[in-house]
PDB file of C-alpha atoms in Angstrom:
ATOM      1  CA  MET A 239      -0.788 -33.418  10.882  1.00 96.00           C
ATOM      2  CA  ASN A 240      -4.547 -33.521  10.970  1.00 97.00           C
ATOM      3  CA  LEU A 241      -5.768 -31.068  13.545  1.00 98.00           C
ATOM      4  CA  HIS A 242      -7.802 -29.381  10.851  1.00 98.00           C
ATOM      5  CA  SER A 243      -9.953 -32.498  10.507  1.00 97.00           C
ATOM      6  CA  ASN A 244     -11.546 -31.559  13.954  1.00 98.00           C
ATOM      7  CA  LYS A 245     -12.895 -28.212  12.729  1.00 97.00           C
ATOM      8  CA  THR A 246     -14.286 -26.999  16.038  1.00 97.00           C
ATOM      9  CA  LEU A 247     -11.168 -27.869  17.948  1.00 98.00           C
ATOM     10  CA  PHE A 248      -8.944 -26.409  15.256  1.00 98.00           C
ATOM     11  CA  GLU A 249     -10.732 -23.089  15.203  1.00 98.00           C
ATOM     12  CA  ASN A 250     -10.523 -22.874  19.028  1.00 98.00           C
ATOM     13  CA  ILE A 251      -6.841 -23.627  19.103  1.00 98.00           C
ATOM     14  CA  ILE A 252      -6.104 -21.159  16.381  1.00 98.00           C
ATOM     15  CA  ARG A 253      -8.018 -18.543  18.346  1.00 98.00           C
ATOM     16  CA  ALA A 254      -6.271 -19.360  21.639  1.00 99.00           C
ATOM     17  CA  THR A 255      -2.876 -19.472  20.021  1.00 98.00           C
ATOM     18  CA  SER A 256      -3.511 -16.118  18.503  1.00 98.00           C
ATOM     19  CA  GLU A 257      -4.427 -14.621  21.804  1.00 98.00           C
ATOM     20  CA  LYS A 258      -1.467 -16.185  23.575  1.00 98.00           C
ATOM     21  CA  TYR A 259       1.076 -14.891  21.213  1.00 97.00           C
ATOM     22  CA  LYS A 260      -0.714 -11.716  20.130  1.00 96.00           C
ATOM     23  CA  ILE A 261      -0.502 -12.776  16.442  1.00 96.00           C
ATOM     24  CA  ASN A 262      -3.326 -12.359  13.934  1.00 95.00           C
ATOM     25  CA  PRO A 263      -5.282 -15.727  13.734  1.00 96.00           C
ATOM     26  CA  ILE A 264      -4.949 -15.663   9.927  1.00 95.00           C
ATOM     27  CA  PHE A 265      -1.249 -15.919  10.366  1.00 96.00           C
ATOM     28  CA  ILE A 266      -1.438 -18.651  12.930  1.00 97.00           C
ATOM     29  CA  GLU A 267      -3.637 -20.668  10.589  1.00 98.00           C
ATOM     30  CA  LYS A 268      -1.334 -20.078   7.552  1.00 97.00           C
ATOM     31  CA  ASP A 269       1.628 -21.103   9.668  1.00 98.00           C
ATOM     32  CA  TYR A 270      -0.207 -24.361  10.397  1.00 98.00           C
ATOM     33  CA  TRP A 271      -0.756 -25.095   6.753  1.00 98.00           C
ATOM     34  CA  ILE A 272       2.831 -24.251   5.829  1.00 98.00           C
ATOM     35  CA  THR A 273       4.088 -26.465   8.505  1.00 98.00           C
ATOM     36  CA  LYS A 274       1.709 -29.219   7.338  1.00 99.00           C
ATOM     37  CA  ALA A 275       2.928 -29.023   3.801  1.00 98.00           C
ATOM     38  CA  LEU A 276       6.527 -29.358   5.008  1.00 99.00           C
ATOM     39  CA  TYR A 277       5.536 -32.260   7.191  1.00 98.00           C
ATOM     40  CA  HIS A 278       4.191 -34.207   4.219  1.00 98.00           C
ATOM     41  CA  LEU A 279       7.405 -33.527   2.315  1.00 98.00           C
ATOM     42  CA  SER A 280       9.443 -34.741   5.332  1.00 98.00           C
ATOM     43  CA  ILE A 281       7.684 -38.124   5.330  1.00 98.00           C
ATOM     44  CA  SER A 282       7.853 -38.526   1.559  1.00 97.00           C
ATOM     45  CA  GLU A 283      10.274 -40.575  -0.312  1.00 96.00           C
ATOM     46  CA  TYR A 284      11.737 -37.320  -1.901  1.00 96.00           C
ATOM     47  CA  CYS A 285      12.755 -35.613   1.429  1.00 96.00           C
ATOM     48  CA  GLU A 286      16.480 -36.309   0.994  1.00 95.00           C
ATOM     49  CA  ASN A 287      16.439 -34.928  -2.570  1.00 94.00           C
ATOM     50  CA  VAL A 288      15.377 -31.419  -1.539  1.00 97.00           C
ATOM     51  CA  VAL A 289      16.289 -28.403   0.510  1.00 98.00           C
ATOM     52  CA  PHE A 290      13.922 -25.902   2.122  1.00 98.00           C
ATOM     53  CA  LYS A 291      15.160 -22.387   1.543  1.00 98.00           C
ATOM     54  CA  GLY A 292      14.162 -18.676   1.249  1.00 96.00           C
ATOM     55  CA  GLY A 293      12.671 -16.249   3.704  1.00 96.00           C
ATOM     56  CA  THR A 294      10.117 -18.771   5.083  1.00 97.00           C
ATOM     57  CA  SER A 295      13.001 -21.057   6.094  1.00 98.00           C
ATOM     58  CA  LEU A 296      14.541 -18.172   8.179  1.00 98.00           C
ATOM     59  CA  SER A 297      11.383 -17.920  10.123  1.00 96.00           C
ATOM     60  CA  LYS A 298      10.393 -21.611  10.393  1.00 97.00           C
ATOM     61  CA  ALA A 299      13.840 -23.292  10.809  1.00 98.00           C
ATOM     62  CA  TYR A 300      16.190 -20.594  12.193  1.00 98.00           C
ATOM     63  CA  GLN A 301      13.667 -18.213  13.837  1.00 96.00           C
ATOM     64  CA  ILE A 302      15.862 -15.348  12.641  1.00 96.00           C
ATOM     65  CA  ILE A 303      13.079 -13.279  11.241  1.00 97.00           C
ATOM     66  CA  GLN A 304       9.584 -12.372  12.719  1.00 94.00           C
ATOM     67  CA  ARG A 305       7.443 -12.121   9.664  1.00 94.00           C
ATOM     68  CA  PHE A 306       5.030 -14.356   7.908  1.00 91.00           C
ATOM     69  CA  SER A 307       5.129 -15.505   4.320  1.00 90.00           C
ATOM     70  CA  GLU A 308       2.892 -17.676   2.122  1.00 91.00           C
ATOM     71  CA  ASP A 309       5.832 -18.864   0.089  1.00 94.00           C
ATOM     72  CA  ILE A 310       7.388 -22.351   0.318  1.00 98.00           C
ATOM     73  CA  ASP A 311      10.633 -22.345  -1.585  1.00 98.00           C
ATOM     74  CA  ILE A 312      12.184 -25.713  -2.319  1.00 98.00           C
ATOM     75  CA  ALA A 313      15.415 -26.475  -4.179  1.00 97.00           C
ATOM     76  CA  ILE A 314      16.294 -29.834  -5.821  1.00 95.00           C
ATOM     77  CA  LEU A 315      19.652 -31.195  -4.883  1.00 92.00           C
ATOM     78  CA  HIS A 316      21.888 -31.738  -7.871  1.00 80.00           C
ATOM     79  CA  GLN A 317      21.410 -35.243  -9.334  1.00 74.00           C
ATOM     80  CA  GLU A 318      24.330 -36.166 -11.635  1.00 74.00           C
ATOM     81  CA  SER A 319      22.646 -39.181 -13.006  1.00 78.00           C
ATOM     82  CA  PHE A 320      19.191 -37.689 -13.558  1.00 86.00           C
ATOM     83  CA  THR A 321      17.845 -36.936 -17.070  1.00 88.00           C
ATOM     84  CA  GLY A 322      15.866 -33.853 -17.762  1.00 86.00           C
ATOM     85  CA  ASN A 323      12.688 -35.855 -17.600  1.00 90.00           C
ATOM     86  CA  GLN A 324      13.652 -37.385 -14.271  1.00 91.00           C
ATOM     87  CA  VAL A 325      14.264 -33.917 -12.812  1.00 91.00           C
ATOM     88  CA  LYS A 326      10.942 -32.677 -14.125  1.00 92.00           C
ATOM     89  CA  SER A 327       9.213 -35.735 -12.609  1.00 94.00           C
ATOM     90  CA  LEU A 328      10.915 -35.247  -9.262  1.00 94.00           C
ATOM     91  CA  ILE A 329       9.769 -31.551  -9.142  1.00 95.00           C
ATOM     92  CA  ARG A 330       6.259 -32.606  -9.910  1.00 95.00           C
ATOM     93  CA  ASN A 331       6.209 -35.328  -7.264  1.00 96.00           C
ATOM     94  CA  VAL A 332       7.738 -33.005  -4.637  1.00 97.00           C
ATOM     95  CA  GLU A 333       4.888 -30.535  -5.368  1.00 97.00           C
ATOM     96  CA  LYS A 334       2.370 -33.277  -4.940  1.00 97.00           C
ATOM     97  CA  SER A 335       3.727 -34.160  -1.490  1.00 98.00           C
ATOM     98  CA  LEU A 336       3.669 -30.593  -0.342  1.00 98.00           C
ATOM     99  CA  ALA A 337       0.138 -30.096  -1.686  1.00 97.00           C
ATOM    100  CA  THR A 338      -1.543 -32.874   0.306  1.00 97.00           C
ATOM    101  CA  ASP A 339      -4.981 -31.774   1.363  1.00 96.00           C
ATOM    102  CA  LEU A 340      -4.744 -28.516  -0.605  1.00 98.00           C
ATOM    103  CA  GLU A 341      -6.511 -27.459  -3.819  1.00 97.00           C
ATOM    104  CA  GLU A 342      -4.522 -25.858  -6.688  1.00 96.00           C
ATOM    105  CA  ILE A 343      -5.905 -22.618  -8.046  1.00 94.00           C
ATOM    106  CA  GLU A 344      -4.653 -20.878 -11.195  1.00 87.00           C
ATOM    107  CA  TYR A 345      -3.122 -17.359 -11.037  1.00 82.00           C
ATOM    108  CA  ASN A 346      -2.024 -15.989 -14.401  1.00 77.00           C
ATOM    109  CA  ASN A 347       0.600 -13.798 -12.987  1.00 82.00           C
ATOM    110  CA  LEU A 348       1.918 -16.462 -10.533  1.00 86.00           C
ATOM    111  CA  THR A 349       1.515 -19.967 -11.899  1.00 89.00           C
ATOM    112  CA  SER A 350       4.504 -21.099 -13.955  1.00 89.00           C
ATOM    113  CA  LYS A 351       5.473 -24.585 -14.935  1.00 87.00           C
ATOM    114  CA  GLY A 352       8.674 -25.589 -16.754  1.00 85.00           C
ATOM    115  CA  SER A 353      10.996 -28.490 -16.893  1.00 83.00           C
ATOM    116  CA  ARG A 354      13.247 -27.163 -14.158  1.00 88.00           C
ATOM    117  CA  PHE A 355      10.956 -24.869 -12.270  1.00 91.00           C
ATOM    118  CA  ARG A 356       7.413 -24.903 -10.973  1.00 94.00           C
ATOM    119  CA  LYS A 357       5.547 -22.178  -9.279  1.00 95.00           C
ATOM    120  CA  SER A 358       2.023 -23.067  -8.201  1.00 96.00           C
ATOM    121  CA  VAL A 359      -0.729 -21.592  -5.872  1.00 97.00           C
ATOM    122  CA  TYR A 360      -2.772 -23.783  -3.532  1.00 97.00           C
ATOM    123  CA  GLN A 361      -5.638 -22.954  -1.445  1.00 97.00           C
ATOM    124  CA  TYR A 362      -6.681 -24.359   2.009  1.00 97.00           C
ATOM    125  CA  VAL A 363     -10.133 -24.301   3.718  1.00 96.00           C
ATOM    126  CA  SER A 364      -9.846 -21.586   6.324  1.00 97.00           C
ATOM    127  CA  VAL A 365     -11.674 -21.521   9.629  1.00 96.00           C
ATOM    128  CA  ASP A 366     -12.638 -17.963   8.800  1.00 94.00           C
ATOM    129  CA  LYS A 367     -14.925 -17.861   5.714  1.00 91.00           C
ATOM    130  CA  LEU A 368     -14.027 -14.251   5.194  1.00 92.00           C
ATOM    131  CA  ASN A 369     -10.318 -14.986   4.994  1.00 94.00           C
ATOM    132  CA  LYS A 370      -9.176 -14.140   1.472  1.00 90.00           C
ATOM    133  CA  SER A 371      -5.518 -14.927   2.068  1.00 92.00           C
ATOM    134  CA  ASN A 372      -6.006 -18.666   2.491  1.00 96.00           C
ATOM    135  CA  ARG A 373      -3.311 -19.631  -0.046  1.00 96.00           C
ATOM    136  CA  LEU A 374       0.179 -20.972  -0.225  1.00 97.00           C
ATOM    137  CA  ILE A 375       2.690 -20.362  -3.089  1.00 97.00           C
ATOM    138  CA  MET A 376       5.002 -23.295  -3.763  1.00 97.00           C
ATOM    139  CA  GLU A 377       8.098 -22.632  -5.788  1.00 97.00           C
ATOM    140  CA  ILE A 378      10.429 -25.666  -6.677  1.00 97.00           C
ATOM    141  CA  ASN A 379      13.424 -25.256  -8.883  1.00 94.00           C
ATOM    142  CA  SER A 380      16.547 -27.204  -9.929  1.00 92.00           C
ATOM    143  CA  PHE A 381      18.559 -24.240 -11.135  1.00 88.00           C
ATOM    144  CA  ALA A 382      21.226 -24.352  -8.460  1.00 79.00           C
ATOM    145  CA  ASN A 383      22.716 -26.986  -6.102  1.00 80.00           C
ATOM    146  CA  PRO A 384      21.410 -25.762  -2.734  1.00 93.00           C
ATOM    147  CA  ILE A 385      24.511 -26.274  -0.565  1.00 94.00           C
ATOM    148  CA  PRO A 386      25.591 -26.180   2.187  1.00 96.00           C
ATOM    149  CA  PHE A 387      22.417 -27.276   4.104  1.00 98.00           C
ATOM    150  CA  GLU A 388      21.634 -28.789   7.518  1.00 97.00           C
ATOM    151  CA  LYS A 389      18.751 -30.758   8.922  1.00 98.00           C
ATOM    152  CA  LEU A 390      16.724 -28.741  11.266  1.00 99.00           C
ATOM    153  CA  PRO A 391      13.480 -29.197  13.141  1.00 99.00           C
ATOM    154  CA  ILE A 392      10.290 -27.506  12.030  1.00 99.00           C
ATOM    155  CA  LYS A 393       7.243 -26.808  14.281  1.00 98.00           C
ATOM    156  CA  SER A 394       4.134 -24.633  14.326  1.00 98.00           C
ATOM    157  CA  PHE A 395       2.883 -22.005  16.555  1.00 98.00           C
ATOM    158  CA  VAL A 396      -0.011 -24.312  17.393  1.00 99.00           C
ATOM    159  CA  TYR A 397       2.531 -26.903  18.768  1.00 99.00           C
ATOM    160  CA  ASP A 398       4.268 -24.247  20.888  1.00 98.00           C
ATOM    161  CA  PHE A 399       0.908 -23.275  22.344  1.00 98.00           C
ATOM    162  CA  LEU A 400      -0.157 -26.813  23.183  1.00 98.00           C
ATOM    163  CA  VAL A 401       3.203 -27.513  24.712  1.00 98.00           C
ATOM    164  CA  ASN A 402       2.772 -24.469  26.853  1.00 98.00           C
ATOM    165  CA  GLU A 403      -0.769 -25.717  27.816  1.00 98.00           C
ATOM    166  CA  ASN A 404       0.551 -29.150  28.683  1.00 98.00           C
ATOM    167  CA  ARG A 405      -1.710 -30.727  25.978  1.00 97.00           C
ATOM    168  CA  SER A 406       0.636 -33.527  24.819  1.00 98.00           C
ATOM    169  CA  ASP A 407      -2.546 -35.596  24.166  1.00 98.00           C
ATOM    170  CA  TYR A 408      -3.545 -33.197  21.244  1.00 98.00           C
ATOM    171  CA  ILE A 409      -0.022 -33.103  20.065  1.00 98.00           C
ATOM    172  CA  GLU A 410       0.208 -36.974  19.722  1.00 98.00           C
ATOM    173  CA  GLN A 411      -3.358 -37.483  18.560  1.00 98.00           C
ATOM    174  CA  TYR A 412      -3.020 -34.950  15.797  1.00 98.00           C
ATOM    175  CA  LEU A 413       0.571 -35.585  14.783  1.00 98.00           C
ATOM    176  CA  LEU A 414       1.828 -32.124  15.654  1.00 99.00           C
ATOM    177  CA  ASN A 415       5.319 -32.941  16.924  1.00 98.00           C
ATOM    178  CA  PRO A 416       8.319 -31.289  15.298  1.00 99.00           C
ATOM    179  CA  PHE A 417      10.001 -32.999  12.347  1.00 99.00           C
ATOM    180  CA  GLU A 418      13.269 -32.458  10.516  1.00 98.00           C
ATOM    181  CA  ILE A 419      13.984 -31.449   6.909  1.00 98.00           C
ATOM    182  CA  ASN A 420      17.022 -30.157   5.013  1.00 98.00           C
ATOM    183  CA  VAL A 421      17.391 -26.418   5.268  1.00 99.00           C
ATOM    184  CA  LEU A 422      19.702 -24.203   3.276  1.00 98.00           C
ATOM    185  CA  SER A 423      22.383 -22.579   5.509  1.00 98.00           C
ATOM    186  CA  LYS A 424      21.962 -19.014   6.744  1.00 98.00           C
ATOM    187  CA  ASN A 425      25.117 -17.896   5.046  1.00 98.00           C
ATOM    188  CA  GLN A 426      23.968 -19.160   1.689  1.00 98.00           C
ATOM    189  CA  THR A 427      20.474 -17.652   2.227  1.00 98.00           C
ATOM    190  CA  LEU A 428      22.163 -14.246   2.776  1.00 98.00           C
ATOM    191  CA  LEU A 429      24.225 -14.600  -0.388  1.00 98.00           C
ATOM    192  CA  GLU A 430      21.180 -15.595  -2.437  1.00 97.00           C
ATOM    193  CA  LYS A 431      19.168 -12.604  -1.296  1.00 98.00           C
ATOM    194  CA  LEU A 432      22.042 -10.209  -1.944  1.00 98.00           C
ATOM    195  CA  VAL A 433      22.672 -11.593  -5.441  1.00 97.00           C
ATOM    196  CA  SER A 434      18.885 -11.338  -6.117  1.00 97.00           C
ATOM    197  CA  LEU A 435      18.762  -7.730  -5.201  1.00 98.00           C
ATOM    198  CA  ILE A 436      21.828  -7.046  -7.390  1.00 97.00           C
ATOM    199  CA  ARG A 437      20.291  -8.730 -10.325  1.00 97.00           C
ATOM    200  CA  PHE A 438      16.920  -6.949 -10.060  1.00 97.00           C
ATOM    201  CA  SER A 439      18.715  -3.596  -9.655  1.00 97.00           C
ATOM    202  CA  PHE A 440      19.502  -3.793 -13.357  1.00 96.00           C
ATOM    203  CA  ASP A 441      15.775  -3.992 -14.309  1.00 96.00           C
ATOM    204  CA  GLU A 442      14.463  -1.158 -16.497  1.00 94.00           C
ATOM    205  CA  ASP A 443      11.938  -0.220 -13.920  1.00 96.00           C
ATOM    206  CA  ILE A 444      14.346  -0.565 -11.027  1.00 96.00           C
ATOM    207  CA  VAL A 445      12.016   0.837  -8.214  1.00 97.00           C
ATOM    208  CA  ARG A 446       9.161  -1.557  -9.180  1.00 97.00           C
ATOM    209  CA  SER A 447      11.502  -4.496  -9.468  1.00 97.00           C
ATOM    210  CA  LEU A 448      13.269  -3.921  -6.169  1.00 98.00           C
ATOM    211  CA  SER A 449       9.949  -3.272  -4.434  1.00 98.00           C
ATOM    212  CA  SER A 450       8.817  -6.701  -5.399  1.00 96.00           C
ATOM    213  CA  LYS A 451      11.889  -7.903  -3.406  1.00 97.00           C
ATOM    214  CA  ILE A 452      11.517  -5.527  -0.480  1.00 98.00           C
ATOM    215  CA  ARG A 453      11.336  -8.445   2.020  1.00 98.00           C
ATOM    216  CA  HIS A 454      14.931  -9.258   1.215  1.00 98.00           C
ATOM    217  CA  PHE A 455      16.044  -5.990   2.817  1.00 98.00           C
ATOM    218  CA  TYR A 456      14.179  -6.970   6.003  1.00 98.00           C
ATOM    219  CA  ASP A 457      15.625 -10.506   5.994  1.00 98.00           C
ATOM    220  CA  ILE A 458      19.140  -9.255   5.329  1.00 98.00           C
ATOM    221  CA  TYR A 459      18.860  -6.937   8.271  1.00 98.00           C
ATOM    222  CA  PHE A 460      18.161  -9.781  10.632  1.00 98.00           C
ATOM    223  CA  LEU A 461      20.735 -12.065   9.016  1.00 98.00           C
ATOM    224  CA  LEU A 462      23.335  -9.288   9.677  1.00 98.00           C
ATOM    225  CA  SER A 463      22.207  -9.226  13.275  1.00 96.00           C
ATOM    226  CA  ASP A 464      22.986 -12.953  13.577  1.00 97.00           C
ATOM    227  CA  LYS A 465      26.455 -13.661  15.077  1.00 97.00           C
ATOM    228  CA  ASP A 466      27.156 -16.565  12.789  1.00 97.00           C
ATOM    229  CA  CYS A 467      26.334 -14.578   9.668  1.00 98.00           C
ATOM    230  CA  VAL A 468      28.323 -11.598  10.868  1.00 97.00           C
ATOM    231  CA  SER A 469      31.384 -13.845  11.269  1.00 98.00           C
ATOM    232  CA  PHE A 470      30.812 -15.112   7.753  1.00 98.00           C
ATOM    233  CA  VAL A 471      30.460 -11.655   6.253  1.00 97.00           C
ATOM    234  CA  TYR A 472      33.671 -10.430   7.706  1.00 96.00           C
ATOM    235  CA  SER A 473      35.552 -13.683   6.808  1.00 96.00           C
ATOM    236  CA  THR A 474      37.833 -14.055   3.795  1.00 92.00           C
ATOM    237  CA  SER A 475      35.376 -16.509   2.149  1.00 95.00           C
ATOM    238  CA  PHE A 476      32.467 -14.096   2.006  1.00 97.00           C
ATOM    239  CA  PHE A 477      33.417 -12.206  -1.179  1.00 95.00           C
ATOM    240  CA  GLU A 478      34.725 -15.402  -2.761  1.00 96.00           C
ATOM    241  CA  GLN A 479      31.301 -17.241  -2.209  1.00 96.00           C
ATOM    242  CA  PHE A 480      29.505 -14.173  -3.317  1.00 96.00           C
ATOM    243  CA  GLN A 481      31.348 -14.079  -6.606  1.00 96.00           C
ATOM    244  CA  ILE A 482      30.795 -17.760  -7.235  1.00 95.00           C
ATOM    245  CA  LEU A 483      27.046 -17.322  -6.766  1.00 96.00           C
ATOM    246  CA  LEU A 484      27.011 -14.107  -8.806  1.00 96.00           C
ATOM    247  CA  VAL A 485      28.712 -15.820 -11.811  1.00 95.00           C
ATOM    248  CA  HIS A 486      26.310 -18.842 -11.526  1.00 93.00           C
ATOM    249  CA  ASP A 487      23.261 -16.476 -11.455  1.00 94.00           C
ATOM    250  CA  GLN A 488      24.469 -14.735 -14.534  1.00 94.00           C
ATOM    251  CA  GLN A 489      25.005 -17.982 -16.363  1.00 93.00           C
ATOM    252  CA  THR A 490      21.560 -19.354 -15.306  1.00 91.00           C
ATOM    253  CA  PHE A 491      19.339 -16.325 -15.992  1.00 91.00           C
ATOM    254  CA  ASN A 492      19.257 -13.873 -18.915  1.00 89.00           C
ATOM    255  CA  GLU A 493      16.838 -11.383 -17.390  1.00 91.00           C
ATOM    256  CA  PRO A 494      16.980  -8.418 -16.917  1.00 94.00           C
ATOM    257  CA  ILE A 495      18.216  -7.678 -20.377  1.00 92.00           C
ATOM    258  CA  GLY A 496      21.961  -7.689 -20.443  1.00 92.00           C
ATOM    259  CA  TRP A 497      22.311  -9.302 -17.028  1.00 95.00           C
ATOM    260  CA  ARG A 498      24.872 -11.791 -18.224  1.00 94.00           C
ATOM    261  CA  GLU A 499      27.368  -8.971 -19.158  1.00 94.00           C
ATOM    262  CA  LYS A 500      26.729  -6.694 -16.178  1.00 93.00           C
ATOM    263  CA  SER A 501      29.540  -5.957 -13.741  1.00 94.00           C
ATOM    264  CA  LEU A 502      28.927  -5.722  -9.971  1.00 94.00           C
ATOM    265  CA  VAL A 503      30.130  -2.082  -9.757  1.00 93.00           C
ATOM    266  CA  ALA A 504      27.511  -1.055 -12.410  1.00 94.00           C
ATOM    267  CA  SER A 505      24.747  -2.011 -10.151  1.00 96.00           C
ATOM    268  CA  PRO A 506      22.631   1.053  -8.929  1.00 95.00           C
ATOM    269  CA  LEU A 507      22.486  -0.643  -5.560  1.00 95.00           C
ATOM    270  CA  ILE A 508      26.262  -0.185  -5.302  1.00 94.00           C
ATOM    271  CA  SER A 509      26.486   3.249  -6.838  1.00 92.00           C
ATOM    272  CA  ASN A 510      23.266   4.862  -5.852  1.00 93.00           C
ATOM    273  CA  PHE A 511      21.761   3.059  -2.856  1.00 97.00           C
ATOM    274  CA  GLN A 512      20.891   6.017  -0.710  1.00 95.00           C
ATOM    275  CA  SER A 513      18.794   7.566  -3.479  1.00 96.00           C
ATOM    276  CA  LEU A 514      17.158   4.254  -4.304  1.00 97.00           C
ATOM    277  CA  TRP A 515      16.273   3.611  -0.658  1.00 98.00           C
ATOM    278  CA  GLU A 516      14.434   6.920  -0.479  1.00 98.00           C
ATOM    279  CA  GLN A 517      12.151   5.549  -3.214  1.00 98.00           C
ATOM    280  CA  LEU A 518      11.806   2.149  -1.594  1.00 98.00           C
ATOM    281  CA  LYS A 519      11.484   2.826   2.188  1.00 98.00           C
ATOM    282  CA  GLU A 520       7.741   3.616   2.027  1.00 98.00           C
ATOM    283  CA  GLN A 521       7.168   0.203   0.384  1.00 98.00           C
ATOM    284  CA  TYR A 522       9.255  -1.370   3.095  1.00 98.00           C
ATOM    285  CA  THR A 523       7.326   0.016   5.953  1.00 98.00           C
ATOM    286  CA  ASN A 524       3.931  -0.537   4.347  1.00 97.00           C
ATOM    287  CA  GLU A 525       4.542  -4.141   3.361  1.00 97.00           C
ATOM    288  CA  LEU A 526       6.500  -5.442   6.352  1.00 97.00           C
ATOM    289  CA  SER A 527       4.385  -3.771   9.041  1.00 95.00           C
ATOM    290  CA  VAL A 528       1.547  -5.964   7.717  1.00 93.00           C
ATOM    291  CA  LEU A 529       3.542  -9.221   7.530  1.00 94.00           C
ATOM    292  CA  ALA A 530       5.649  -8.904  10.747  1.00 94.00           C
ATOM    293  CA  PHE A 531       4.331 -10.089  14.029  1.00 92.00           C
ATOM    294  CA  ARG A 532       6.775  -7.996  15.988  1.00 92.00           C
ATOM    295  CA  GLU A 533       7.956  -4.402  15.563  1.00 95.00           C
ATOM    296  CA  ILE A 534       9.905  -3.990  12.330  1.00 98.00           C
ATOM    297  CA  PRO A 535      13.370  -2.292  12.231  1.00 98.00           C
ATOM    298  CA  SER A 536      13.205   1.349  11.239  1.00 98.00           C
ATOM    299  CA  GLU A 537      13.837   2.473   7.604  1.00 98.00           C
ATOM    300  CA  ASP A 538      17.107   4.059   8.800  1.00 98.00           C
ATOM    301  CA  ASP A 539      18.326   0.988  10.585  1.00 98.00           C
ATOM    302  CA  VAL A 540      17.688  -1.122   7.516  1.00 98.00           C
ATOM    303  CA  ARG A 541      19.529   1.297   5.256  1.00 98.00           C
ATOM    304  CA  ILE A 542      22.469   1.558   7.552  1.00 97.00           C
ATOM    305  CA  LYS A 543      22.754  -2.260   7.873  1.00 97.00           C
ATOM    306  CA  PHE A 544      22.541  -2.756   4.146  1.00 98.00           C
ATOM    307  CA  GLU A 545      25.174   0.014   3.463  1.00 97.00           C
ATOM    308  CA  GLU A 546      27.591  -1.824   5.828  1.00 96.00           C
ATOM    309  CA  LEU A 547      27.082  -4.940   3.646  1.00 96.00           C
ATOM    310  CA  LEU A 548      27.654  -2.888   0.447  1.00 95.00           C
ATOM    311  CA  THR A 549      31.014  -1.530   1.672  1.00 94.00           C
ATOM    312  CA  LEU A 550      32.356  -5.088   1.660  1.00 93.00           C
ATOM    313  CA  LEU A 551      31.437  -5.470  -2.148  1.00 92.00           C
ATOM    314  CA  LYS A 552      33.289  -2.312  -3.295  1.00 82.00           C
TER     315      LYS A 552
END
């Protein structure tokens, strides 16, 4: 993908795409760079060793949610024969592939690099010199084996616009066609987001902690509106798979304090969700109304949907 190399054309297409879909051009441009990062991963030698996951995958691969994110969340597939150093090297090389044509910038509160986990911030040159959100956050980890997954196509809003305009010449010239990568299943993504909220509900400052994960509530709302996920949630395997992931999470992480010994029923999300939501709903509306490119579900609708899910855990 190299449309950005033709700066004038790139800027014009970003603007036209924005007008066509009534989406902020800043988001159209960010979507291009996220797609480009994933494209470079898809053509790298490491593409079969990784899985794309998280909220951005729900938007880019499944088109379930209608919000933007600057996060690219990648998980390393479990490698039985790999040493610790080999895993560390793989994570580093995956990041290099994603970061093609991007410049790394240090953020003290975001950048984190360990042997099994890397979180880095990268910057792209925006067509808008006043754009201060021209960054992507890349998170790569080997904490869990990300299964099940499936190979799905990824494309950009720019590609959709050019198809609509019958500009296959630009699509071919600038390598904008869809490509495939491994993507974590919707069901597993739902479980991961639910377990994450349960874990952070044990934080000392629970409202601050859950506020930092407020997008999970939005994502879960739409996952629970997906017929495949609904079938899974009401199946016999849902609670079993939830328990497996919950136990794994407790074995893997030791924060918040005491997390490894906590029981599910002790979570304030289970016992006191309505009161918690009263303290979280303003953050939900404020944050998601900025990130979403379509009208967001109401605070009450999100609460009701999440309460339905919680009843299955009691």
